[in-house]
JSON list of C-alpha atoms in Angstrom, two decimals:
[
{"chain": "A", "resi": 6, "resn": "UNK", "atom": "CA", "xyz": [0.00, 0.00, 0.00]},
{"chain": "A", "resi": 7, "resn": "UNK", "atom": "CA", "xyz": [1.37, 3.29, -0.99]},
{"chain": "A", "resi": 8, "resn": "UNK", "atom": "CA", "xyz": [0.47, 6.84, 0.49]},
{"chain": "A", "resi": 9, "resn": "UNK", "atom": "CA", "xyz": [1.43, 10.00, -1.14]},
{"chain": "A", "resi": 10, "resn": "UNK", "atom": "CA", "xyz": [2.76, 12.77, 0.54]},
{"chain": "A", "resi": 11, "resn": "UNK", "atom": "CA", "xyz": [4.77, 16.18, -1.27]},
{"chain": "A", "resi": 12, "resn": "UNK", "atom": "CA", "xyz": [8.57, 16.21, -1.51]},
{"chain": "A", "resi": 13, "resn": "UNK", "atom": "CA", "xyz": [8.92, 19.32, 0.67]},
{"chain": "A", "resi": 14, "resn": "UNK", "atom": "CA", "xyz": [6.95, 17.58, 3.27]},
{"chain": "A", "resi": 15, "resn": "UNK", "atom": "CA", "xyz": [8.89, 14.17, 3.51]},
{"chain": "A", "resi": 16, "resn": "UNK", "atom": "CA", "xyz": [11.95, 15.71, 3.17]},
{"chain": "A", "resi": 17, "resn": "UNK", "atom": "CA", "xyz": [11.14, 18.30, 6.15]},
{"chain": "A", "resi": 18, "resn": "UNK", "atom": "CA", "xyz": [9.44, 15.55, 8.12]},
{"chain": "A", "resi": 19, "resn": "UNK", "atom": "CA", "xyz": [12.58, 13.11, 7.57]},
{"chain": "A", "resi": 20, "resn": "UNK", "atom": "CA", "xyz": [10.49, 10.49, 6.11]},
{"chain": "A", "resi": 21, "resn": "UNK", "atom": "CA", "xyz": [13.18, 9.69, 3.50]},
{"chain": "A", "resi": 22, "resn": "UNK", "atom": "CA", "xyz": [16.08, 11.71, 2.15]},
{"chain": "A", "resi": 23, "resn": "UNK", "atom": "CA", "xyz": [13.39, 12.94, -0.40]},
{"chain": "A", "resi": 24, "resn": "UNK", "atom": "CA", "xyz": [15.96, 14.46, -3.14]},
{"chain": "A", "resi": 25, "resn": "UNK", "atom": "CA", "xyz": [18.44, 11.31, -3.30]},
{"chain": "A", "resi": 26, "resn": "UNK", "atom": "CA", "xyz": [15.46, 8.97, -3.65]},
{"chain": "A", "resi": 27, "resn": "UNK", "atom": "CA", "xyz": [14.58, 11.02, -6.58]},
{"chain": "A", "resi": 28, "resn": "UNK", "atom": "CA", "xyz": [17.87, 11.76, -7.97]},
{"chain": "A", "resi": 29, "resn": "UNK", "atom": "CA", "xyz": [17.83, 7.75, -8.08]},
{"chain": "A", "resi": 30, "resn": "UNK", "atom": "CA", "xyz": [14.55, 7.38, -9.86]},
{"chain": "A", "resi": 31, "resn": "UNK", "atom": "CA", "xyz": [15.12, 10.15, -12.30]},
{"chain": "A", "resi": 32, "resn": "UNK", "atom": "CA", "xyz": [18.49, 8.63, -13.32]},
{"chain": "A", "resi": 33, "resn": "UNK", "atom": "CA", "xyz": [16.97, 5.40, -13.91]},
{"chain": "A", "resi": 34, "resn": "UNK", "atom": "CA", "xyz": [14.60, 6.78, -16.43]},
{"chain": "A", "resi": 35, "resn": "UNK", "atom": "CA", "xyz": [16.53, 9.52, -18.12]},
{"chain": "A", "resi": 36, "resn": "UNK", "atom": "CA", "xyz": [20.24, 8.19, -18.19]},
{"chain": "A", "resi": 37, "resn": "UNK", "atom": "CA", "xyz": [19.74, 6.66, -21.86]},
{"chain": "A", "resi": 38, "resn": "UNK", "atom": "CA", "xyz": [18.31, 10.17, -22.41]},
{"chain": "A", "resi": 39, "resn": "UNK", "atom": "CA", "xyz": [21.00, 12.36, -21.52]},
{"chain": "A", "resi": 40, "resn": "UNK", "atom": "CA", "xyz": [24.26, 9.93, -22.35]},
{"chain": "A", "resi": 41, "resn": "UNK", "atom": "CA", "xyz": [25.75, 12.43, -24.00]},
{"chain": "A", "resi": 42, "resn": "UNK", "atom": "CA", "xyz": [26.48, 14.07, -20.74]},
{"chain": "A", "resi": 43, "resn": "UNK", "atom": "CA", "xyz": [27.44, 10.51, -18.71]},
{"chain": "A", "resi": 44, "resn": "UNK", "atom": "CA", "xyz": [26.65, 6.91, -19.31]},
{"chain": "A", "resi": 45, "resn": "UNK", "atom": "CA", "xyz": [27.04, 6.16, -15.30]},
{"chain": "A", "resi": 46, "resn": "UNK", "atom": "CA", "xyz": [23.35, 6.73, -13.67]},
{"chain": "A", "resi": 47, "resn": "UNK", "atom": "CA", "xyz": [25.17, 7.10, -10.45]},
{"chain": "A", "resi": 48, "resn": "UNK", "atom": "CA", "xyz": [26.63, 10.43, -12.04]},
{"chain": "A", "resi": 49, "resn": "UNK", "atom": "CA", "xyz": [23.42, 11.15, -13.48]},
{"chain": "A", "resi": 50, "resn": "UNK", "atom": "CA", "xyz": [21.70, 10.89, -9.92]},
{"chain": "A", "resi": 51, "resn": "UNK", "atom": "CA", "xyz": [24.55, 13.09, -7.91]},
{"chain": "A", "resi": 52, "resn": "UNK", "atom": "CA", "xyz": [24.34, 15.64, -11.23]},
{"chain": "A", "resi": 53, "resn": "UNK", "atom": "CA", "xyz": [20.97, 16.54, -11.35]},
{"chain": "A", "resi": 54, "resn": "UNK", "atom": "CA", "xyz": [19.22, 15.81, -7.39]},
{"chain": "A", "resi": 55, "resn": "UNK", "atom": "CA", "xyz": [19.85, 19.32, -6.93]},
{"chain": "A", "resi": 56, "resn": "UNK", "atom": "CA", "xyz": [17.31, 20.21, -9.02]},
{"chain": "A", "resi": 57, "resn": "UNK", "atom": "CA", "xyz": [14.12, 19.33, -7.73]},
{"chain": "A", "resi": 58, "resn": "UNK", "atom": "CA", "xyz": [11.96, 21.91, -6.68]},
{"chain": "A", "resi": 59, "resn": "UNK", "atom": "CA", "xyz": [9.94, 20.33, -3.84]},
{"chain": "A", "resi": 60, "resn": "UNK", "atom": "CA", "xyz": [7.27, 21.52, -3.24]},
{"chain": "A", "resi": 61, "resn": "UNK", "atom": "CA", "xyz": [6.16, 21.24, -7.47]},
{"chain": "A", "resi": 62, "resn": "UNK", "atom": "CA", "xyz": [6.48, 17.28, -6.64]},
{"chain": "A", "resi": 63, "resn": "UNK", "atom": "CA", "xyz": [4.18, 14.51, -5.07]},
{"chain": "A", "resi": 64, "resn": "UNK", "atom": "CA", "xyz": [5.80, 11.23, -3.74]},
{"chain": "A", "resi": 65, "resn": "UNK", "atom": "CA", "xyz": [3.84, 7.92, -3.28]},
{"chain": "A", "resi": 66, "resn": "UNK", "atom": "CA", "xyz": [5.52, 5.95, 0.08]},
{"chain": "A", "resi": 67, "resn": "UNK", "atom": "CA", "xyz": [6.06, 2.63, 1.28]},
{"chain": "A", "resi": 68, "resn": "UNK", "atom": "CA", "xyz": [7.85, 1.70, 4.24]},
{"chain": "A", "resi": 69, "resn": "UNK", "atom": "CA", "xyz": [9.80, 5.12, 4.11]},
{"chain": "A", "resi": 70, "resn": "UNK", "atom": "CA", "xyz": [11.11, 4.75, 0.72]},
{"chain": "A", "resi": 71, "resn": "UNK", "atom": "CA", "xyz": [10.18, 6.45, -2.62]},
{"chain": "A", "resi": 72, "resn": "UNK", "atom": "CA", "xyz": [7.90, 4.48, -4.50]},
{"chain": "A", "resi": 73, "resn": "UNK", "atom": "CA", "xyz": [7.11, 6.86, -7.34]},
{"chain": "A", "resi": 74, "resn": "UNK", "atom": "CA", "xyz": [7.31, 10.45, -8.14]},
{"chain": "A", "resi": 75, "resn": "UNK", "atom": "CA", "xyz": [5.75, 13.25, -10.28]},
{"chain": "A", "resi": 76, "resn": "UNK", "atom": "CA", "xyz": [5.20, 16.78, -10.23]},
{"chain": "A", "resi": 77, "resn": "UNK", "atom": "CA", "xyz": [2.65, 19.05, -10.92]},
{"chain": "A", "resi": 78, "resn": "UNK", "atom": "CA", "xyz": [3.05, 22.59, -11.63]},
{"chain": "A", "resi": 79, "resn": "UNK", "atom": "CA", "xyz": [0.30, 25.12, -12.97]},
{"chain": "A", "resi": 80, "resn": "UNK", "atom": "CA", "xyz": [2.91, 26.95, -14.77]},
{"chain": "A", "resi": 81, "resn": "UNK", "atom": "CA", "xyz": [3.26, 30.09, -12.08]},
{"chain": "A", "resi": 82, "resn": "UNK", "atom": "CA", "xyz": [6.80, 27.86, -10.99]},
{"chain": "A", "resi": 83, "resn": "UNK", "atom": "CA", "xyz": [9.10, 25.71, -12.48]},
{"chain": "A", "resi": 84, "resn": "UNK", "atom": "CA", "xyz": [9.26, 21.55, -11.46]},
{"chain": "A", "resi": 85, "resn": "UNK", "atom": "CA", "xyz": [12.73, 21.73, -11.61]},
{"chain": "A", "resi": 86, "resn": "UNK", "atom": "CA", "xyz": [15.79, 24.20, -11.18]},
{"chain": "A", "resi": 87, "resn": "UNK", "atom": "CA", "xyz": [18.93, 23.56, -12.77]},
{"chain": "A", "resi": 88, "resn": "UNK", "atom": "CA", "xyz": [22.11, 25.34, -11.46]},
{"chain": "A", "resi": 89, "resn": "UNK", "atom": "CA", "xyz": [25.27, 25.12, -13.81]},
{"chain": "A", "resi": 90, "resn": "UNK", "atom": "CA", "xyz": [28.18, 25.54, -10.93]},
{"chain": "A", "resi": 91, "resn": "UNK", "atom": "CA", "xyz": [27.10, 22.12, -9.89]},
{"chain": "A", "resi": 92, "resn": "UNK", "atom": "CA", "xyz": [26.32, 20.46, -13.01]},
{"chain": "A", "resi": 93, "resn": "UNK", "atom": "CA", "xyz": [29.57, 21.77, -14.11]},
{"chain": "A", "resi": 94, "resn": "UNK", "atom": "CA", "xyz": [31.14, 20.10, -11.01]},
{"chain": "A", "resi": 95, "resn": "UNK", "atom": "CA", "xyz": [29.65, 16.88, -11.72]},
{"chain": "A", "resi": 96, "resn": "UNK", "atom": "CA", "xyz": [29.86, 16.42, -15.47]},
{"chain": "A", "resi": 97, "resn": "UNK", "atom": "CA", "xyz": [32.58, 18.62, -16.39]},
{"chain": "A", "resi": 98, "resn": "UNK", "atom": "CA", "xyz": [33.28, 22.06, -17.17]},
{"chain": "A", "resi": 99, "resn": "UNK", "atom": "CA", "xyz": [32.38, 21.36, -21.14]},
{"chain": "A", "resi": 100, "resn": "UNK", "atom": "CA", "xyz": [29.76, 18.57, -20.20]},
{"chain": "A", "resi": 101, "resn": "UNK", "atom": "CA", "xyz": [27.78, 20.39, -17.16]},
{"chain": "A", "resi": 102, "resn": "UNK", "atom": "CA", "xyz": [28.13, 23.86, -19.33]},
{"chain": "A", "resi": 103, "resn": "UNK", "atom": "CA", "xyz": [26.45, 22.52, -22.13]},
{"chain": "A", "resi": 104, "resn": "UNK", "atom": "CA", "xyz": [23.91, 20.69, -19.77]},
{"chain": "A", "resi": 105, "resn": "UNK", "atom": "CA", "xyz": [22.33, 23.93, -18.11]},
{"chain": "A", "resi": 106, "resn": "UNK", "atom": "CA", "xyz": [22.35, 25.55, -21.64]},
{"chain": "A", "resi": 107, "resn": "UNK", "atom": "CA", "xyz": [20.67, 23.14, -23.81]},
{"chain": "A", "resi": 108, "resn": "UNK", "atom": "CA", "xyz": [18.41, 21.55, -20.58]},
{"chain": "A", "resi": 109, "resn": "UNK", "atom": "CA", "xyz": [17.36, 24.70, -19.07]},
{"chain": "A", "resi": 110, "resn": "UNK", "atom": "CA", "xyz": [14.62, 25.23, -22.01]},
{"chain": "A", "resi": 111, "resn": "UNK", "atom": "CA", "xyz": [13.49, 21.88, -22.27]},
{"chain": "A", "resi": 112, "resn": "UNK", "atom": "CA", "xyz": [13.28, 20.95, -18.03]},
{"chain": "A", "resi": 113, "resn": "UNK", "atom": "CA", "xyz": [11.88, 24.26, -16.97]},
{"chain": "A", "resi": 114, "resn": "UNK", "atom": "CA", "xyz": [9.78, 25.55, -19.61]},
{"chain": "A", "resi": 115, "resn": "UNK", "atom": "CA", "xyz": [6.22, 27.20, -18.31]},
{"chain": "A", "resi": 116, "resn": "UNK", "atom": "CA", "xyz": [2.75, 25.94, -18.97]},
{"chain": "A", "resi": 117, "resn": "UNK", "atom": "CA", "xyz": [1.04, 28.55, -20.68]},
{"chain": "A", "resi": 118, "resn": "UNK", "atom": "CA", "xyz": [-2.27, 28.71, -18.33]},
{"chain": "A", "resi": 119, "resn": "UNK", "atom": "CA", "xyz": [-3.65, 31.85, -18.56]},
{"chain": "A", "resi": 120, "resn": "UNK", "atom": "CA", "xyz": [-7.02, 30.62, -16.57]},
{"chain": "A", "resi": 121, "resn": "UNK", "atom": "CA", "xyz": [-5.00, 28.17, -14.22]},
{"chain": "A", "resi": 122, "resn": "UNK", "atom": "CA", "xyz": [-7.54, 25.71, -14.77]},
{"chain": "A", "resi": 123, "resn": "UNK", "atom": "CA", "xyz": [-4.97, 23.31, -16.18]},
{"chain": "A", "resi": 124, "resn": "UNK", "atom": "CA", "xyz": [-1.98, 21.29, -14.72]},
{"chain": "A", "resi": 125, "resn": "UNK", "atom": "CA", "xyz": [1.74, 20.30, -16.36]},
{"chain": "A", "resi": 126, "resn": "UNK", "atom": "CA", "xyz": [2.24, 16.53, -14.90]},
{"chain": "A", "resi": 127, "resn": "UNK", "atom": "CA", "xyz": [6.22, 16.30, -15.21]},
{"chain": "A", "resi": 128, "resn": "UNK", "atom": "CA", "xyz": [9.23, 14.13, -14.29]},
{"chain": "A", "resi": 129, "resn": "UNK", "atom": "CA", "xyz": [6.53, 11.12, -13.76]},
{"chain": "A", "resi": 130, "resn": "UNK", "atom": "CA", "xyz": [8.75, 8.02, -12.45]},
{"chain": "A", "resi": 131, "resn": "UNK", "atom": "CA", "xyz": [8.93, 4.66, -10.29]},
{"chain": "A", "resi": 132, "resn": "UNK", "atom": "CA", "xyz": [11.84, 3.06, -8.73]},
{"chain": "A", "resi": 133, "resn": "UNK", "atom": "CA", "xyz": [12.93, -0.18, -9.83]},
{"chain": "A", "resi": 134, "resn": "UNK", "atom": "CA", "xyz": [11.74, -2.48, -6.92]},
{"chain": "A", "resi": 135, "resn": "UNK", "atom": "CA", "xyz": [8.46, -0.85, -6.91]},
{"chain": "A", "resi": 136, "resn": "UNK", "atom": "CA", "xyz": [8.01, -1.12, -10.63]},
{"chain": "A", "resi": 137, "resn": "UNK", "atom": "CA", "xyz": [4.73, -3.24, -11.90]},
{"chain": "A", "resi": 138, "resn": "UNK", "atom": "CA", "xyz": [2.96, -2.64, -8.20]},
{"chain": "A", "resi": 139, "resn": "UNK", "atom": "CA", "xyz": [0.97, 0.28, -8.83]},
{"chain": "A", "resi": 140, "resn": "UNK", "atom": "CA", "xyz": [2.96, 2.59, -7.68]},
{"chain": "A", "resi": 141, "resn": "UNK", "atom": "CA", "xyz": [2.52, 5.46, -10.55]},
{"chain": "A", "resi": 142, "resn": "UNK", "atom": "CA", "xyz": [-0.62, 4.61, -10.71]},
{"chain": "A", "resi": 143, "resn": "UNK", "atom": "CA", "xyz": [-1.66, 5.15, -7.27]},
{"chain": "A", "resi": 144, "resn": "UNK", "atom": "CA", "xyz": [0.32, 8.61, -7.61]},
{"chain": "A", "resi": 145, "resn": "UNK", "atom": "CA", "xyz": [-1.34, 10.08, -10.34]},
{"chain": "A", "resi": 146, "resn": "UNK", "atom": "CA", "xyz": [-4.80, 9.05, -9.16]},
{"chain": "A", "resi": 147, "resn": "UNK", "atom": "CA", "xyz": [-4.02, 11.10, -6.16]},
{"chain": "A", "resi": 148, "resn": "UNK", "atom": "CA", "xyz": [-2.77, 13.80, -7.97]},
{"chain": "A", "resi": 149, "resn": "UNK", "atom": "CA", "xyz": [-6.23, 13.96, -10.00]},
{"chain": "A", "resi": 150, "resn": "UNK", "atom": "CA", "xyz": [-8.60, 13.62, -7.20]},
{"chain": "A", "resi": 151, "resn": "UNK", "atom": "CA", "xyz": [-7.33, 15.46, -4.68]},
{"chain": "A", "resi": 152, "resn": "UNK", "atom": "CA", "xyz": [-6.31, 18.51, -6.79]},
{"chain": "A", "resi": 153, "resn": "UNK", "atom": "CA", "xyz": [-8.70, 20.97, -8.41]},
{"chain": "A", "resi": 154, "resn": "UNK", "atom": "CA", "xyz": [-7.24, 21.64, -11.78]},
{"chain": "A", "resi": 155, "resn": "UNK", "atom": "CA", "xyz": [-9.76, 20.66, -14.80]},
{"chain": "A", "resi": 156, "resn": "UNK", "atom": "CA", "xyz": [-7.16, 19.76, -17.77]},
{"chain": "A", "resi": 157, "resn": "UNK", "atom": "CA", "xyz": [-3.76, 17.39, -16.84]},
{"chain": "A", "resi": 158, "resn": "UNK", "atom": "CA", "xyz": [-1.07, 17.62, -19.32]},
{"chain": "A", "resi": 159, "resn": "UNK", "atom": "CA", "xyz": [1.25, 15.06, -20.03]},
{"chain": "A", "resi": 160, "resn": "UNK", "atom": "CA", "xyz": [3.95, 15.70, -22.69]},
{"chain": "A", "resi": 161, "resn": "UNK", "atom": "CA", "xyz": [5.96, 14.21, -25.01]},
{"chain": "A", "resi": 162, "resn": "UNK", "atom": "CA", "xyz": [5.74, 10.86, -24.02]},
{"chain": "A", "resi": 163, "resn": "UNK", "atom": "CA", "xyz": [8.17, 8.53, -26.14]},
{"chain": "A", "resi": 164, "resn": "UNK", "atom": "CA", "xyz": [5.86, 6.63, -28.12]},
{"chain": "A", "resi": 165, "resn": "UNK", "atom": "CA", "xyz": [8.46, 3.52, -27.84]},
{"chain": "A", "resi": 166, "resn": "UNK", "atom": "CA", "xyz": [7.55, 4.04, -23.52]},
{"chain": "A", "resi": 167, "resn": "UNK", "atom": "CA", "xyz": [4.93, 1.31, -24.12]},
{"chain": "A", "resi": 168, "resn": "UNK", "atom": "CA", "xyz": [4.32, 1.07, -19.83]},
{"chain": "A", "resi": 169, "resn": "UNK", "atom": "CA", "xyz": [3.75, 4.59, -19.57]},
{"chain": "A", "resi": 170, "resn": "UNK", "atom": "CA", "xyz": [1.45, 4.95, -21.89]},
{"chain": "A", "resi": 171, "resn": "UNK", "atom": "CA", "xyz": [-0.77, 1.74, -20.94]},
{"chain": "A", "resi": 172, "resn": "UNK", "atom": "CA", "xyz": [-0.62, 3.45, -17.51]},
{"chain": "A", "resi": 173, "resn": "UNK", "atom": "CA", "xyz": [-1.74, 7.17, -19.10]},
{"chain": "A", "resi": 174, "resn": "UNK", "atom": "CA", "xyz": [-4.41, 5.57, -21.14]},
{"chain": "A", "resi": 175, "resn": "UNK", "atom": "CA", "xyz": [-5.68, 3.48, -18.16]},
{"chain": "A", "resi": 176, "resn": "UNK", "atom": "CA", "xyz": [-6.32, 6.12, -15.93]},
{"chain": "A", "resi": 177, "resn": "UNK", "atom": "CA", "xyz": [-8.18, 8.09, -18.82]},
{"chain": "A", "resi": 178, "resn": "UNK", "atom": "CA", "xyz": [-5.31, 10.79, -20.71]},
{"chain": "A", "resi": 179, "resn": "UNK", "atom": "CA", "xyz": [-5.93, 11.01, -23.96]},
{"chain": "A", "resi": 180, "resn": "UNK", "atom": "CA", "xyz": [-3.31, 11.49, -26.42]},
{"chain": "A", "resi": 181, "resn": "UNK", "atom": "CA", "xyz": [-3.99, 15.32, -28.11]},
{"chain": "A", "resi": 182, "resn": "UNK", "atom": "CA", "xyz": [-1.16, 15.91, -30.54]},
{"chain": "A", "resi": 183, "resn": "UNK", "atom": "CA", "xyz": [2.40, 14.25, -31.41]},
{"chain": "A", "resi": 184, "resn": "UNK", "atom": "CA", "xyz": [5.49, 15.91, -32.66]},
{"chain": "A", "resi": 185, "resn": "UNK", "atom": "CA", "xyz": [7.47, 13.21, -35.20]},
{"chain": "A", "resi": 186, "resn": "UNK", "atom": "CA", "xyz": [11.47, 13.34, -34.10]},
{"chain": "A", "resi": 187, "resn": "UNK", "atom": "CA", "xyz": [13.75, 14.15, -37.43]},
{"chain": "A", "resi": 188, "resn": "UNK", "atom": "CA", "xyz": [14.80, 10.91, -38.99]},
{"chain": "A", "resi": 189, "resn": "UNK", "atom": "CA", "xyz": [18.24, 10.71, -38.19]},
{"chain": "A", "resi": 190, "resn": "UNK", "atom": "CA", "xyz": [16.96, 11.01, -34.60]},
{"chain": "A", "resi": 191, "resn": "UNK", "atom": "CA", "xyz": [14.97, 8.78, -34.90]},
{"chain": "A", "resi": 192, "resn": "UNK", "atom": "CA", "xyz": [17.28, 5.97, -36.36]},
{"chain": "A", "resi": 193, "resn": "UNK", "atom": "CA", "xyz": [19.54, 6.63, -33.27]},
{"chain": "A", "resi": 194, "resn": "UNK", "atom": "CA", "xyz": [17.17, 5.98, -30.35]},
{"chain": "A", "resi": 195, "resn": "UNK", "atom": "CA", "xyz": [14.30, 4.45, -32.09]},
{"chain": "A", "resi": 196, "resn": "UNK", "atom": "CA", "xyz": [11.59, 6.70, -30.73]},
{"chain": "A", "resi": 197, "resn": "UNK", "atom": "CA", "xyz": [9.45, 8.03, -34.09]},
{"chain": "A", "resi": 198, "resn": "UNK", "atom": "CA", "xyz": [7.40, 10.04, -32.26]},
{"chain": "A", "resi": 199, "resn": "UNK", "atom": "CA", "xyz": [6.47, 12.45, -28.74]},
{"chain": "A", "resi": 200, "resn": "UNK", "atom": "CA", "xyz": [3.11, 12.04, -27.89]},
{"chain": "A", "resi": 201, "resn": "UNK", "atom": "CA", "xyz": [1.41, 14.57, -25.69]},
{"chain": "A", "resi": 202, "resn": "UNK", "atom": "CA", "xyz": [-1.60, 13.63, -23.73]},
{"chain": "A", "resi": 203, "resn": "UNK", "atom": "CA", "xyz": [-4.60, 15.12, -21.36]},
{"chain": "A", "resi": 204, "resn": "UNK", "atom": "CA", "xyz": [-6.77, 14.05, -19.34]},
{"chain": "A", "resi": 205, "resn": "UNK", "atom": "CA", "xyz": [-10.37, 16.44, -18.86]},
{"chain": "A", "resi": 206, "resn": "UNK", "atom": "CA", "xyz": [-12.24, 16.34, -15.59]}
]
């Protein structure tokens, strides 16, 4: 059984050392993303746990660890923060400069919300002994019910990520555009396509 609780809050109760936990999980799902910078998810993780902005993100618990994580930000603040001293430090002075420039646009981007009826969902992940249990699942059905946005946004989804989107469609996102990646790009990693999906309360 999972309950969710907000980063800022289980870090400041010292439920779990919140940020590593996450640093972890992000790592695990992004390394293959950002190998350019470093193959070794353990540099990944001490790179980029510095950049969670807490209180953006909802955990789902068990037994004091991180189960699963996601934020959700209405656009007025950024999920995440990226600071280039310590990427720098971690990757490199080429690697960690390059990181905050070509990152910063893509990771902390606004929603565009003028009516702040509608939610971002961002940085959605499990860790890997929790994976297949629910945990996600469980998250982002809290996140829906107990929050009073109308519209959830969920982008760019690789369309290769066949368990994330099972889990999307499941609990009732629809997909509402896709963007096709150029071809050499697509040869590389084998993802054709970024699909972007909502869900409509």
């Amino acid at each position: 059984m999972f309950t969710v609780i907000r980063a800022d809050q289980a870090q400041a109760e010292a439920k779990a050392d919140a940020r590593a936990q996450m640093a972890d999980i992000f790592a695990d799902g992004f390394t293959q993303w950002l190998g350019y910078f470093s193959k070794d998810r353990s540099i990944i993780a001490q790179a980029f746990a510095h950049m969670f902005v807490l209180d953006q993100f909802y955990l789902a618990m068990s037994d004091g660890q991180v189960a699963a994580m996601a934020a959700c930000t209405d656009g007025k603040a950024t999920s995440v923060r990226l600071d280039a001293r310590l990427l720098r430090k971690h990757l490199g002075l080429l690697k960690g400069s390059l990181a905050a420039f070509f990152l910063k646009k893509e990771f902390e981007g606004l929603l565009d919300n003028p009516d702040g009826d509608a939610c971002s969902i961002e940085f959605v992940g499990t860790a890997l002994p929790f994976r297949g249990q629910g945990a996600a699942s469980h998250l982002l059905g809290h996140i829906v019910r107990h929050t009073s946005y109308r519209t959830y946004l969920i982008e760019e989804v690789a369309d290769t990520n066949t368990p994330a989107m099972k889990l999307y469609q499941k609990l009732g996102f629809q997909e509402y555009k896709r963007k096709a990646l150029p071809e050499k790009l697509a040869r590389k990693n084998g993802i054709h396509h970024l699909v972007s999906l909502k869900y409509v309360k």
